[in-house]
């Protein structure tokens, strides 16, 4: 089965921040999990590089826009490499193929009479790269960017978004175009049932840094039409509506609530207009604040991805970000909370259990002698696997991590109960207990694979089974009965932080 997953493509008007890392790490976990399930995965990430705010930022930095975009886009790519993001492609909206295909798509829409020219006056928020209606503004300001939008009067080309209102309501209502969680679906349906969709401006006359319209070179298209089509050009669509790449449609598009409305209106309407099937699902995650406030340079509460990587390491950063609160909810993070979680869950939880078991196994020269799991551990492992998989498949990453930690607590208790240190060396009974614990560590290693791939590798190396893991599907890995353990306890997986 194929599994196509996307993240938003991020603006290059600033450096990659923790919010970008959050979505991308979550998407990476899904991609890795589905690869383990033997699905044919395509995982797309990228950068969104056109528009006024990027042009302005480049000028401010004394760079030409292309040079500026190259630099910032490279920073995103570098960060994703560092964080071990397993994307199959990195799309840039300044790619030549992307630009050509956007022009082709615009021409198709123009030929279908779905694009027209009109004089327009409106309030334009550069931060959102969007015209705002009066209702969307709070005290005259964009609620997201806390800035008064510019009043602009100019001639624009418009896409007939209003034509698609009925179809959108129907597709969303019937879950043909699923929006999850349900509260987000209801929010969009509430909006679509209450307000008339207005046609949307898709071009600017004075913005040079965009893609010139094929039917009027004095205009450039900016952000949204250009940006949305990345999901198609990123899998090598060439602009022919009869030849859609095999990976289409996306199984899931992950994003935060800030861009849901455009993704639930303009984006599917463009696809309907081009006669291309809609994505199966949009999954919307929440926003996090830092110490109760929006992350911002002026407040001085910015935590950069590299601050966390330097402090905790790559895999711990991946874990810590996803283990704070459920994906679909908003939540707050702080350095203190992250440190606390690092020490309690990783150092004292997972790291300590592994060190304890491997020390015992090494000390007692454990060797596998066709032991089988005790009933108690077999039942527990099966239950944990069922819940873990159900959770990941439903995008409940926080919950699947909780389940893994339930298994860790189970083994901590099991060891306390069995007291292996009191049992005679080299006895069958001791070997059986050690086997049960090692088997548990093995399953923990597999469960951690999508979240902390390098830590899992280290676990398998310490168990001496690293070569037996590769190329096996999750089903095979879950059901292994023969364990060729050759224990070589290494360093502790998570160094203690003060
Ligand atoms: N370029 C557009 C998207 C075009 S997609 C066709 C854009 N870019 S963005 O750089 O502003 O990224 C927005 C996304 O960044 C959010 O949807 C979310 O995935 C992520 N986040 C940004 N800040 C975040 C938080 N504080 N918390 C969680 N996610 C955050 O919009």
CSV table of N, CA and C in Angstrom, one decimal, residues 194-308:
chain,number,residue,atom,x,y,z
A,194,UNK,N,-21.7,29.3,7.2
A,194,UNK,CA,-22.2,30.6,7.6
A,194,UNK,C,-21.8,31.7,6.7
A,195,UNK,N,-20.6,31.6,6.1
A,195,UNK,CA,-20.1,32.7,5.3
A,195,UNK,C,-20.0,32.3,3.8
A,196,UNK,N,-20.2,33.3,3.0
A,196,UNK,CA,-20.0,33.0,1.5
A,196,UNK,C,-18.6,33.1,1.2
A,197,UNK,N,-18.1,32.1,0.5
A,197,UNK,CA,-16.7,32.1,0.1
A,197,UNK,C,-16.5,33.2,-0.9
A,198,UNK,N,-15.5,34.0,-0.7
A,198,UNK,CA,-15.2,35.1,-1.7
A,198,UNK,C,-14.1,34.6,-2.7
A,199,UNK,N,-14.2,35.1,-3.9
A,199,UNK,CA,-13.1,34.8,-4.9
A,199,UNK,C,-11.8,35.3,-4.3
A,200,UNK,N,-10.7,34.6,-4.6
A,200,UNK,CA,-9.5,34.9,-4.0
A,200,UNK,C,-8.5,35.5,-5.0
A,201,UNK,N,-7.8,36.6,-4.5
A,201,UNK,CA,-6.8,37.2,-5.4
A,201,UNK,C,-5.6,36.3,-5.5
A,202,UNK,N,-5.1,36.1,-6.7
A,202,UNK,CA,-4.0,35.2,-6.9
A,202,UNK,C,-2.8,35.8,-7.5
A,203,UNK,N,-2.9,37.1,-7.8
A,203,UNK,CA,-1.7,37.8,-8.4
A,203,UNK,C,-1.5,39.2,-7.8
A,204,UNK,N,-0.3,39.7,-7.9
A,204,UNK,CA,0.1,41.0,-7.5
A,204,UNK,C,0.8,41.6,-8.7
A,205,UNK,N,0.6,43.0,-8.8
A,205,UNK,CA,1.3,43.6,-9.9
A,205,UNK,C,2.7,44.2,-9.5
A,206,UNK,N,2.8,44.5,-8.2
A,206,UNK,CA,4.0,45.2,-7.9
A,206,UNK,C,5.0,44.3,-7.2
A,207,UNK,N,4.6,43.0,-7.1
A,207,UNK,CA,5.6,42.1,-6.4
A,207,UNK,C,6.4,41.4,-7.5
A,208,UNK,N,7.6,41.6,-7.6
A,208,UNK,CA,8.4,41.0,-8.6
A,208,UNK,C,8.8,39.6,-8.3
A,209,UNK,N,9.0,39.3,-7.0
A,209,UNK,CA,9.4,38.0,-6.6
A,209,UNK,C,8.3,37.0,-6.5
A,210,UNK,N,7.9,36.5,-7.7
A,210,UNK,CA,6.8,35.6,-7.8
A,210,UNK,C,6.9,35.0,-9.2
A,211,UNK,N,5.9,34.2,-9.5
A,211,UNK,CA,5.9,33.5,-10.9
A,211,UNK,C,5.0,34.3,-11.8
A,212,UNK,N,5.6,34.8,-12.9
A,212,UNK,CA,4.8,35.6,-13.8
A,212,UNK,C,3.6,34.8,-14.4
A,213,UNK,N,2.4,35.4,-14.5
A,213,UNK,CA,1.3,34.7,-15.0
A,213,UNK,C,1.5,34.4,-16.5
A,214,UNK,N,1.1,33.2,-16.9
A,214,UNK,CA,1.4,32.9,-18.3
A,214,UNK,C,0.6,33.8,-19.3
A,215,UNK,N,-0.6,34.3,-18.8
A,215,UNK,CA,-1.5,35.0,-19.7
A,215,UNK,C,-1.4,36.5,-19.4
A,216,UNK,N,-0.5,36.9,-18.5
A,216,UNK,CA,-0.3,38.4,-18.3
A,216,UNK,C,1.0,38.5,-17.5
A,217,UNK,N,2.1,38.8,-18.2
A,217,UNK,CA,3.4,38.8,-17.6
A,217,UNK,C,3.7,40.0,-16.6
A,218,UNK,N,2.7,40.9,-16.6
A,218,UNK,CA,2.9,42.1,-15.7
A,218,UNK,C,2.5,41.7,-14.3
A,219,UNK,N,1.9,40.5,-14.1
A,219,UNK,CA,1.5,40.1,-12.8
A,219,UNK,C,2.3,38.9,-12.4
A,220,UNK,N,2.5,38.8,-11.1
A,220,UNK,CA,3.1,37.5,-10.6
A,220,UNK,C,2.1,36.8,-9.7
A,221,UNK,N,2.1,35.5,-9.7
A,221,UNK,CA,1.3,34.8,-8.7
A,221,UNK,C,2.1,34.7,-7.4
A,222,UNK,N,1.5,34.7,-6.3
A,222,UNK,CA,2.2,34.7,-5.1
A,222,UNK,C,1.7,33.6,-4.2
A,223,UNK,N,2.4,33.3,-3.2
A,223,UNK,CA,2.2,32.3,-2.2
A,223,UNK,C,1.2,31.2,-2.5
A,224,UNK,N,-0.1,31.4,-2.3
A,224,UNK,CA,-1.0,30.3,-2.1
A,224,UNK,C,-1.1,29.4,-3.4
A,225,UNK,N,-1.4,29.9,-4.5
A,225,UNK,CA,-1.6,29.0,-5.7
A,225,UNK,C,-0.2,28.3,-5.9
A,226,UNK,N,0.8,29.1,-5.9
A,226,UNK,CA,2.2,28.6,-6.1
A,226,UNK,C,2.5,27.6,-5.1
A,227,UNK,N,2.2,27.9,-3.8
A,227,UNK,CA,2.6,27.0,-2.7
A,227,UNK,C,1.9,25.7,-2.7
A,228,UNK,N,0.6,25.8,-2.9
A,228,UNK,CA,-0.2,24.5,-2.8
A,228,UNK,C,0.2,23.5,-3.9
A,229,UNK,N,0.6,24.0,-5.0
A,229,UNK,CA,0.9,23.0,-6.1
A,229,UNK,C,2.2,22.3,-5.8
A,230,UNK,N,2.9,22.7,-4.7
A,230,UNK,CA,4.2,21.9,-4.4
A,230,UNK,C,3.8,20.5,-4.1
A,231,UNK,N,2.6,20.3,-3.5
A,231,UNK,CA,2.2,18.9,-3.1
A,231,UNK,C,2.1,18.0,-4.4
A,232,UNK,N,1.9,18.6,-5.5
A,232,UNK,CA,1.9,17.8,-6.8
A,232,UNK,C,3.3,17.8,-7.5
A,233,UNK,N,3.9,19.0,-7.5
A,233,UNK,CA,5.2,19.0,-8.2
A,233,UNK,C,6.2,18.3,-7.4
A,234,UNK,N,6.0,18.2,-6.1
A,234,UNK,CA,7.0,17.5,-5.2
A,234,UNK,C,7.0,16.0,-5.5
A,235,UNK,N,6.0,15.5,-6.2
A,235,UNK,CA,6.0,14.0,-6.6
A,235,UNK,C,6.1,14.0,-8.1
A,236,UNK,N,6.6,15.1,-8.7
A,236,UNK,CA,7.0,15.1,-10.1
A,236,UNK,C,5.8,15.2,-11.1
A,237,UNK,N,4.8,15.9,-10.7
A,237,UNK,CA,3.7,16.2,-11.6
A,237,UNK,C,4.2,17.2,-12.6
A,238,UNK,N,3.8,17.0,-13.9
A,238,UNK,CA,4.3,17.8,-14.9
A,238,UNK,C,3.3,18.8,-15.5
A,239,UNK,N,2.1,18.8,-14.8
A,239,UNK,CA,1.1,19.8,-15.3
A,239,UNK,C,0.1,19.3,-16.2
A,240,UNK,N,0.1,17.9,-16.4
A,240,UNK,CA,-0.9,17.3,-17.3
A,240,UNK,C,-2.0,16.7,-16.4
A,241,UNK,N,-3.2,17.2,-16.5
A,241,UNK,CA,-4.2,16.8,-15.5
A,241,UNK,C,-4.7,15.3,-15.8
A,242,UNK,N,-4.2,14.8,-17.0
A,242,UNK,CA,-4.5,13.4,-17.3
A,242,UNK,C,-3.4,12.4,-16.8
A,243,UNK,N,-2.3,13.0,-16.4
A,243,UNK,CA,-1.2,12.2,-15.9
A,243,UNK,C,-0.8,12.6,-14.5
A,244,UNK,N,-1.5,12.0,-13.6
A,244,UNK,CA,-1.2,12.3,-12.2
A,244,UNK,C,-0.3,11.2,-11.6
A,245,UNK,N,0.8,11.6,-10.9
A,245,UNK,CA,1.7,10.6,-10.4
A,245,UNK,C,1.0,9.6,-9.4
A,246,UNK,N,1.6,8.4,-9.4
A,246,UNK,CA,1.0,7.3,-8.7
A,246,UNK,C,0.8,7.6,-7.2
A,247,UNK,N,1.7,8.4,-6.6
A,247,UNK,CA,1.5,8.6,-5.1
A,247,UNK,C,0.3,9.4,-4.8
A,248,UNK,N,-0.2,10.1,-5.8
A,248,UNK,CA,-1.4,11.0,-5.5
A,248,UNK,C,-2.6,10.1,-5.2
A,249,UNK,N,-3.5,10.5,-4.3
A,249,UNK,CA,-3.5,11.7,-3.5
A,249,UNK,C,-2.8,11.5,-2.2
A,250,UNK,N,-2.5,12.5,-1.5
A,250,UNK,CA,-1.8,12.4,-0.2
A,250,UNK,C,-2.7,11.6,0.8
A,251,UNK,N,-2.1,10.6,1.5
A,251,UNK,CA,-2.9,9.9,2.5
A,251,UNK,C,-3.2,10.9,3.7
A,252,UNK,N,-2.2,11.7,4.0
A,252,UNK,CA,-2.4,12.7,5.0
A,252,UNK,C,-1.5,13.9,4.8
A,253,UNK,N,-2.1,15.0,5.1
A,253,UNK,CA,-1.3,16.3,5.0
A,253,UNK,C,-1.3,16.9,6.5
A,254,UNK,N,-0.1,17.0,7.0
A,254,UNK,CA,-0.1,17.4,8.4
A,254,UNK,C,0.3,18.9,8.4
A,255,UNK,N,-0.4,19.6,9.3
A,255,UNK,CA,-0.2,21.1,9.5
A,255,UNK,C,-0.8,21.5,10.8
A,256,UNK,N,-0.4,22.8,11.1
A,256,UNK,CA,-1.1,23.4,12.3
A,256,UNK,C,-2.3,24.1,11.9
A,257,UNK,N,-3.1,24.5,12.9
A,257,UNK,CA,-4.4,25.2,12.7
A,257,UNK,C,-4.3,26.5,12.0
A,258,UNK,N,-3.1,27.1,12.0
A,258,UNK,CA,-3.0,28.5,11.4
A,258,UNK,C,-3.3,28.4,9.9
A,259,UNK,N,-3.0,27.3,9.2
A,259,UNK,CA,-3.2,27.3,7.8
A,259,UNK,C,-4.3,26.3,7.3
A,260,UNK,N,-5.1,25.9,8.3
A,260,UNK,CA,-6.2,25.0,8.0
A,260,UNK,C,-7.2,25.6,7.0
A,261,UNK,N,-7.6,26.8,7.3
A,261,UNK,CA,-8.7,27.4,6.5
A,261,UNK,C,-8.3,27.4,5.0
A,262,UNK,N,-7.2,27.9,4.7
A,262,UNK,CA,-6.8,27.9,3.3
A,262,UNK,C,-6.6,26.5,2.7
A,263,UNK,N,-6.2,25.6,3.5
A,263,UNK,CA,-6.0,24.2,3.0
A,263,UNK,C,-7.3,23.5,2.9
A,264,UNK,N,-8.4,24.1,3.5
A,264,UNK,CA,-9.7,23.4,3.4
A,264,UNK,C,-10.6,24.1,2.5
A,265,UNK,N,-10.1,25.2,1.9
A,265,UNK,CA,-10.9,26.0,0.9
A,265,UNK,C,-10.1,26.1,-0.4
A,266,UNK,N,-9.2,27.1,-0.5
A,266,UNK,CA,-8.5,27.3,-1.7
A,266,UNK,C,-7.9,26.1,-2.3
A,267,UNK,N,-7.2,25.3,-1.5
A,267,UNK,CA,-6.4,24.1,-1.9
A,267,UNK,C,-7.4,23.1,-2.6
A,268,UNK,N,-8.4,22.6,-1.9
A,268,UNK,CA,-9.3,21.6,-2.6
A,268,UNK,C,-10.0,22.2,-3.8
A,269,UNK,N,-10.3,23.5,-3.7
A,269,UNK,CA,-11.0,24.2,-4.8
A,269,UNK,C,-10.1,24.2,-6.1
A,270,UNK,N,-8.9,24.4,-5.8
A,270,UNK,CA,-7.9,24.4,-7.0
A,270,UNK,C,-7.9,23.0,-7.6
A,271,UNK,N,-7.9,22.0,-6.7
A,271,UNK,CA,-7.9,20.6,-7.2
A,271,UNK,C,-9.2,20.3,-8.0
A,272,UNK,N,-10.3,20.7,-7.4
A,272,UNK,CA,-11.6,20.4,-8.1
A,272,UNK,C,-11.6,21.1,-9.4
A,273,UNK,N,-11.0,22.3,-9.5
A,273,UNK,CA,-11.0,23.1,-10.7
A,273,UNK,C,-10.1,22.4,-11.8
A,274,UNK,N,-9.1,21.8,-11.3
A,274,UNK,CA,-8.2,21.1,-12.2
A,274,UNK,C,-8.6,19.6,-12.5
A,275,UNK,N,-9.7,19.2,-11.8
A,275,UNK,CA,-10.2,17.9,-12.0
A,275,UNK,C,-9.2,16.8,-11.5
A,276,UNK,N,-8.6,17.1,-10.3
A,276,UNK,CA,-7.6,16.2,-9.7
A,276,UNK,C,-8.2,15.8,-8.4
A,277,UNK,N,-8.1,14.5,-8.0
A,277,UNK,CA,-8.7,14.0,-6.8
A,277,UNK,C,-8.2,14.7,-5.5
A,278,UNK,N,-9.0,14.9,-4.6
A,278,UNK,CA,-8.6,15.6,-3.3
A,278,UNK,C,-7.8,14.7,-2.4
A,279,UNK,N,-7.0,15.3,-1.6
A,279,UNK,CA,-6.2,14.5,-0.6
A,279,UNK,C,-7.2,13.7,0.3
A,280,UNK,N,-6.8,12.6,0.8
A,280,UNK,CA,-7.7,11.8,1.7
A,280,UNK,C,-7.9,12.5,3.0
A,281,UNK,N,-6.9,13.1,3.5
A,281,UNK,CA,-7.0,13.6,4.9
A,281,UNK,C,-6.1,14.8,5.2
A,282,UNK,N,-6.6,15.7,6.0
A,282,UNK,CA,-5.8,16.7,6.6
A,282,UNK,C,-5.8,16.5,8.1
A,283,UNK,N,-4.6,16.4,8.7
A,283,UNK,CA,-4.6,16.2,10.1
A,283,UNK,C,-4.0,17.5,10.7
A,284,UNK,N,-4.8,18.1,11.6
A,284,UNK,CA,-4.4,19.4,12.2
A,284,UNK,C,-3.9,19.3,13.6
A,285,UNK,N,-2.6,19.7,13.8
A,285,UNK,CA,-2.1,19.7,15.2
A,285,UNK,C,-2.2,21.1,15.8
A,286,UNK,N,-1.9,21.1,17.1
A,286,UNK,CA,-2.1,22.4,17.8
A,286,UNK,C,-0.8,23.2,17.8
A,287,UNK,N,-0.9,24.3,18.4
A,287,UNK,CA,0.2,25.3,18.5
A,287,UNK,C,0.8,25.2,19.9
A,288,UNK,N,2.1,25.3,19.9
A,288,UNK,CA,2.7,25.4,21.3
A,288,UNK,C,3.2,26.8,21.6
A,289,UNK,N,3.1,27.1,22.9
A,289,UNK,CA,3.6,28.4,23.4
A,289,UNK,C,4.8,28.0,24.2
A,290,UNK,N,5.6,29.1,24.5
A,290,UNK,CA,6.8,28.8,25.4
A,290,UNK,C,6.6,29.6,26.6
A,291,UNK,N,6.6,29.0,27.8
A,291,UNK,CA,6.4,29.6,29.1
A,291,UNK,C,5.1,30.4,29.0
A,292,UNK,N,4.1,29.9,28.3
A,292,UNK,CA,2.8,30.5,28.3
A,292,UNK,C,2.6,31.6,27.3
A,293,UNK,N,3.7,31.9,26.5
A,293,UNK,CA,3.6,33.0,25.5
A,293,UNK,C,4.0,32.5,24.2
A,294,UNK,N,3.5,33.2,23.2
A,294,UNK,CA,3.9,33.0,21.8
A,294,UNK,C,5.4,33.1,21.7
A,295,UNK,N,6.0,32.2,21.0
A,295,UNK,CA,7.5,32.3,20.9
A,295,UNK,C,7.8,33.6,20.0
A,296,UNK,N,8.6,34.5,20.6
A,296,UNK,CA,8.9,35.7,19.8
A,296,UNK,C,10.2,36.3,20.3
A,297,UNK,N,10.9,36.8,19.3
A,297,UNK,CA,12.2,37.4,19.6
A,297,UNK,C,12.1,38.6,20.6
A,298,UNK,N,11.0,39.4,20.5
A,298,UNK,CA,10.9,40.5,21.3
A,298,UNK,C,10.6,40.1,22.8
A,299,UNK,N,9.9,39.0,23.0
A,299,UNK,CA,9.7,38.6,24.3
A,299,UNK,C,10.9,37.9,24.9
A,300,UNK,N,11.7,37.4,24.0
A,300,UNK,CA,13.0,36.8,24.4
A,300,UNK,C,12.8,35.3,24.9
A,301,UNK,N,11.8,34.7,24.4
A,301,UNK,CA,11.6,33.3,24.9
A,301,UNK,C,11.8,32.3,23.8
A,302,UNK,N,12.5,32.7,22.7
A,302,UNK,CA,12.7,31.8,21.6
A,302,UNK,C,13.6,30.6,22.0
A,303,UNK,N,13.2,29.4,21.7
A,303,UNK,CA,14.1,28.2,21.9
A,303,UNK,C,14.3,27.7,20.5
A,304,UNK,N,15.6,27.7,20.1
A,304,UNK,CA,15.9,27.2,18.7
A,304,UNK,C,16.0,25.7,18.7
A,305,UNK,N,15.7,25.1,17.6
A,305,UNK,CA,15.9,23.6,17.5
A,305,UNK,C,17.4,23.2,18.0
A,306,UNK,N,18.3,24.0,17.6
A,306,UNK,CA,19.7,23.7,17.9
A,306,UNK,C,20.0,23.8,19.4
A,307,UNK,N,19.3,24.7,20.1
A,307,UNK,CA,19.5,24.7,21.6
A,307,UNK,C,19.1,23.4,22.2
A,308,UNK,N,18.1,22.8,21.7
A,308,UNK,CA,17.7,21.5,22.2
A,308,UNK,C,18.6,20.4,21.8
